[in-house]
Amino acid sequence: MGKASKDKRDIYYRKAKEEGWRARSAFKLLQIDQEFNIFHGVKRVVDLCAAPGSWSQVLSRNLYVPAKQSPDCKEGDLPLIVAIDLQPMAPIEGVIQVQGDITNARTAEVVIRHFDGCKADLVVCDGAPDVTGLHDMDEFVQSQLILAALTIVTHVLKVGGKFVAKIFRGKDTSLLYCQLKLFFSQVTFAKPKSSRNSSIEAFAVCENYSPPEGFKEEDLYHLLEKVGTPSGVDDLDCRSGWLEGPNKVYIPFLACGDLSGYDSDRSYPLPITDGGSYRSLDPVQPPIAPPYKTALQMKKASSHSASRDAMKPSTDS
Ligand code: SAM
């Protein structure tokens, strides 16, 4: 399958290249912002699982660059954007990069250090494990990433702040909703127009961070476990309707982005140049250390040694 066919099949992939985004995911964050105005008043933000960096680009272009260009903005007032990923990423203006695992407690410490005692207004997490295709398994691993992100949220997000996280819709969606509702007064599951209908992906948009009274960060997992057990809810005001039984939990679900705009599941004709052909654009920023790099190196090395072996004179008599 060539580059041009992907450009045709996936309009957001093509648009991302045209507009200089490193990944088509940029449109998901932009469309979530169109609906929820998540960037309003944001000065400090954490981008979890950020590589190759299209969400960080969105944050930079919407928060950092306009502030830097404003004549009234002083150096100390510039928005602070901290991006974390297992993978390194190429630099982005105004984005501090941390290479680390968000499930590791030390990563949260590094983020906190960057905020120098101040709290973030917004935390976003587009984290995704390598999808296996086994929905239950993928949903479980994804939920572990969300819990890791929530741990960081409880350490760095200011009261009243917002959190946006990728989720995989599955049988535990109600449970996740209730767990998030413990910490945010408003939780909506959103499906941006740029996210394919065929994908179980959606985004939890959590507004107004307001942890339970007396909440201590070290009690997070204990508290979340209680939400999942019927005996635990008696002494826990979940604020979510869980007390009425799991089947009665109402999860606000919203499609967002320009609903009459491009459909991510449709093929679109390619724009033809004056010469009568279509010229596909190169990717904006290829990953600088993709996980498959080692595999390619190993494959190359083994095919070299196989061809060397083939050229060796035979020792058989
Ligand atoms: N938002 C990104 C963008 O717009 O370019 C795309 C994120 S990509 C879908 C998912 C990322 O999650 C990958 O870069 C992967 O390395 C990262 N990731 C997965 N597990 C992680 C973990 N435990 N800690 C940090 N990053 C992780």
mmCIF file with all atom_site columns, N, CA and C in Angstrom, residues 6-7 9 25 36 51 65 79 81 88 103 143 178 198 206 215 247 263 271 275 298 306 309:
data_model
loop_
_atom_site.group_PDB
_atom_site.id
_atom_site.type_symbol
_atom_site.label_atom_id
_atom_site.label_alt_id
_atom_site.label_comp_id
_atom_site.label_asym_id
_atom_site.label_entity_id
_atom_site.label_seq_id
_atom_site.pdbx_PDB_ins_code
_atom_site.Cartn_x
_atom_site.Cartn_y
_atom_site.Cartn_z
_atom_site.occupancy
_atom_site.B_iso_or_equiv
_atom_site.pdbx_formal_charge
_atom_site.auth_seq_id
_atom_site.auth_comp_id
_atom_site.auth_asym_id
_atom_site.auth_atom_id
_atom_site.pdbx_PDB_model_num
ATOM 1  N N  . LYS A 1 6   ? -2.791  5.833   1.222   1.00 0.00 ? 6   LYS A N  1
ATOM 2  C CA . LYS A 1 6   ? -3.121  6.191   2.603   1.00 0.00 ? 6   LYS A CA 1
ATOM 3  C C  . LYS A 1 6   ? -3.652  7.626   2.663   1.00 0.00 ? 6   LYS A C  1
ATOM 4  N N  . ASP A 1 7   ? -3.058  8.503   1.841   1.00 0.00 ? 7   ASP A N  1
ATOM 5  C CA . ASP A 1 7   ? -3.529  9.892   1.778   1.00 0.00 ? 7   ASP A CA 1
ATOM 6  C C  . ASP A 1 7   ? -4.983  9.952   1.350   1.00 0.00 ? 7   ASP A C  1
ATOM 7  N N  . ARG A 1 9   ? -7.262  7.318   1.583   1.00 0.00 ? 9   ARG A N  1
ATOM 8  C CA . ARG A 1 9   ? -8.118  6.624   2.546   1.00 0.00 ? 9   ARG A CA 1
ATOM 9  C C  . ARG A 1 9   ? -8.301  7.425   3.812   1.00 0.00 ? 9   ARG A C  1
ATOM 10 N N  . SER A 1 25  ? -3.285  12.564  15.075  1.00 0.00 ? 25  SER A N  1
ATOM 11 C CA . SER A 1 25  ? -3.911  12.719  16.408  1.00 0.00 ? 25  SER A CA 1
ATOM 12 C C  . SER A 1 25  ? -4.094  14.186  16.772  1.00 0.00 ? 25  SER A C  1
ATOM 13 N N  . PHE A 1 36  ? -14.887 21.603  24.177  1.00 0.00 ? 36  PHE A N  1
ATOM 14 C CA . PHE A 1 36  ? -14.802 21.776  25.637  1.00 0.00 ? 36  PHE A CA 1
ATOM 15 C C  . PHE A 1 36  ? -13.963 22.979  26.053  1.00 0.00 ? 36  PHE A C  1
ATOM 16 N N  . ALA A 1 51  ? 4.932   11.309  22.398  1.00 0.00 ? 51  ALA A N  1
ATOM 17 C CA . ALA A 1 51  ? 5.631   11.097  21.110  1.00 0.00 ? 51  ALA A CA 1
ATOM 18 C C  . ALA A 1 51  ? 4.687   10.570  20.029  1.00 0.00 ? 51  ALA A C  1
ATOM 19 N N  . VAL A 1 65  ? 3.216   29.733  21.557  1.00 0.00 ? 65  VAL A N  1
ATOM 20 C CA . VAL A 1 65  ? 3.573   30.655  20.462  1.00 0.00 ? 65  VAL A CA 1
ATOM 21 C C  . VAL A 1 65  ? 2.786   31.980  20.559  1.00 0.00 ? 65  VAL A C  1
ATOM 22 N N  . PRO A 1 79  ? 3.782   30.202  28.939  1.00 0.00 ? 79  PRO A N  1
ATOM 23 C CA . PRO A 1 79  ? 3.215   28.920  29.357  1.00 0.00 ? 79  PRO A CA 1
ATOM 24 C C  . PRO A 1 79  ? 4.293   27.841  29.489  1.00 0.00 ? 79  PRO A C  1
ATOM 25 N N  . ILE A 1 81  ? 5.041   23.899  29.224  1.00 0.00 ? 81  ILE A N  1
ATOM 26 C CA . ILE A 1 81  ? 4.513   22.650  28.653  1.00 0.00 ? 81  ILE A CA 1
ATOM 27 C C  . ILE A 1 81  ? 5.551   21.556  28.900  1.00 0.00 ? 81  ILE A C  1
ATOM 28 N N  . PRO A 1 88  ? 12.097  9.103   22.767  1.00 0.00 ? 88  PRO A N  1
ATOM 29 C CA . PRO A 1 88  ? 12.531  10.504  22.611  1.00 0.00 ? 88  PRO A CA 1
ATOM 30 C C  . PRO A 1 88  ? 11.768  11.136  21.461  1.00 0.00 ? 88  PRO A C  1
ATOM 31 N N  . THR A 1 103 ? 4.251   5.001   34.242  1.00 0.00 ? 103 THR A N  1
ATOM 32 C CA . THR A 1 103 ? 3.825   4.101   35.315  1.00 0.00 ? 103 THR A CA 1
ATOM 33 C C  . THR A 1 103 ? 4.872   4.053   36.438  1.00 0.00 ? 103 THR A C  1
ATOM 34 N N  . SER A 1 143 ? -6.263  0.786   30.602  1.00 0.00 ? 143 SER A N  1
ATOM 35 C CA . SER A 1 143 ? -6.742  1.324   31.885  1.00 0.00 ? 143 SER A CA 1
ATOM 36 C C  . SER A 1 143 ? -5.574  1.484   32.865  1.00 0.00 ? 143 SER A C  1
ATOM 37 N N  . CYS A 1 178 ? -16.857 5.939   36.877  1.00 0.00 ? 178 CYS A N  1
ATOM 38 C CA . CYS A 1 178 ? -17.088 6.174   38.313  1.00 0.00 ? 178 CYS A CA 1
ATOM 39 C C  . CYS A 1 178 ? -15.790 6.558   39.025  1.00 0.00 ? 178 CYS A C  1
ATOM 40 N N  . SER A 1 198 ? -14.541 2.952   13.561  1.00 0.00 ? 198 SER A N  1
ATOM 41 C CA . SER A 1 198 ? -14.203 1.540   13.703  1.00 0.00 ? 198 SER A CA 1
ATOM 42 C C  . SER A 1 198 ? -13.287 1.292   14.910  1.00 0.00 ? 198 SER A C  1
ATOM 43 N N  . CYS A 1 206 ? -12.283 15.315  31.576  1.00 0.00 ? 206 CYS A N  1
ATOM 44 C CA . CYS A 1 206 ? -12.621 15.464  33.002  1.00 0.00 ? 206 CYS A CA 1
ATOM 45 C C  . CYS A 1 206 ? -12.412 16.925  33.397  1.00 0.00 ? 206 CYS A C  1
ATOM 46 N N  . PHE A 1 215 ? -8.444  13.667  50.908  1.00 0.00 ? 215 PHE A N  1
ATOM 47 C CA . PHE A 1 215 ? -7.755  12.707  50.030  1.00 0.00 ? 215 PHE A CA 1
ATOM 48 C C  . PHE A 1 215 ? -6.232  12.831  50.144  1.00 0.00 ? 215 PHE A C  1
ATOM 49 N N  . ASN A 1 247 ? -25.583 -0.842  36.346  1.00 0.00 ? 247 ASN A N  1
ATOM 50 C CA . ASN A 1 247 ? -26.325 -0.687  35.096  1.00 0.00 ? 247 ASN A CA 1
ATOM 51 C C  . ASN A 1 247 ? -26.993 0.669   34.970  1.00 0.00 ? 247 ASN A C  1
ATOM 52 N N  . ASP A 1 263 ? -14.970 12.953  7.309   1.00 0.00 ? 263 ASP A N  1
ATOM 53 C CA . ASP A 1 263 ? -15.292 11.693  7.975   1.00 0.00 ? 263 ASP A CA 1
ATOM 54 C C  . ASP A 1 263 ? -14.039 10.816  7.940   1.00 0.00 ? 263 ASP A C  1
ATOM 55 N N  . PRO A 1 271 ? -6.129  15.569  -4.234  1.00 0.00 ? 271 PRO A N  1
ATOM 56 C CA . PRO A 1 271 ? -5.999  16.791  -5.011  1.00 0.00 ? 271 PRO A CA 1
ATOM 57 C C  . PRO A 1 271 ? -4.926  16.624  -6.090  1.00 0.00 ? 271 PRO A C  1
ATOM 58 N N  . GLY A 1 275 ? 0.302   19.358  -13.069 1.00 0.00 ? 275 GLY A N  1
ATOM 59 C CA . GLY A 1 275 ? 0.825   18.339  -13.986 1.00 0.00 ? 275 GLY A CA 1
ATOM 60 C C  . GLY A 1 275 ? -0.113  17.153  -14.171 1.00 0.00 ? 275 GLY A C  1
ATOM 61 N N  . MET A 1 298 ? 18.382  -5.785  13.754  1.00 0.00 ? 298 MET A N  1
ATOM 62 C CA . MET A 1 298 ? 18.652  -7.213  13.965  1.00 0.00 ? 298 MET A CA 1
ATOM 63 C C  . MET A 1 298 ? 18.399  -8.004  12.687  1.00 0.00 ? 298 MET A C  1
ATOM 64 N N  . ALA A 1 306 ? 23.672  -14.177 7.018   1.00 0.00 ? 306 ALA A N  1
ATOM 65 C CA . ALA A 1 306 ? 23.200  -15.312 6.193   1.00 0.00 ? 306 ALA A CA 1
ATOM 66 C C  . ALA A 1 306 ? 23.834  -15.257 4.810   1.00 0.00 ? 306 ALA A C  1
ATOM 67 N N  . ASP A 1 309 ? 27.433  -16.328 5.035   1.00 0.00 ? 309 ASP A N  1
ATOM 68 C CA . ASP A 1 309 ? 27.520  -17.787 5.146   1.00 0.00 ? 309 ASP A CA 1
ATOM 69 C C  . ASP A 1 309 ? 27.345  -18.434 3.780   1.00 0.00 ? 309 ASP A C  1
#
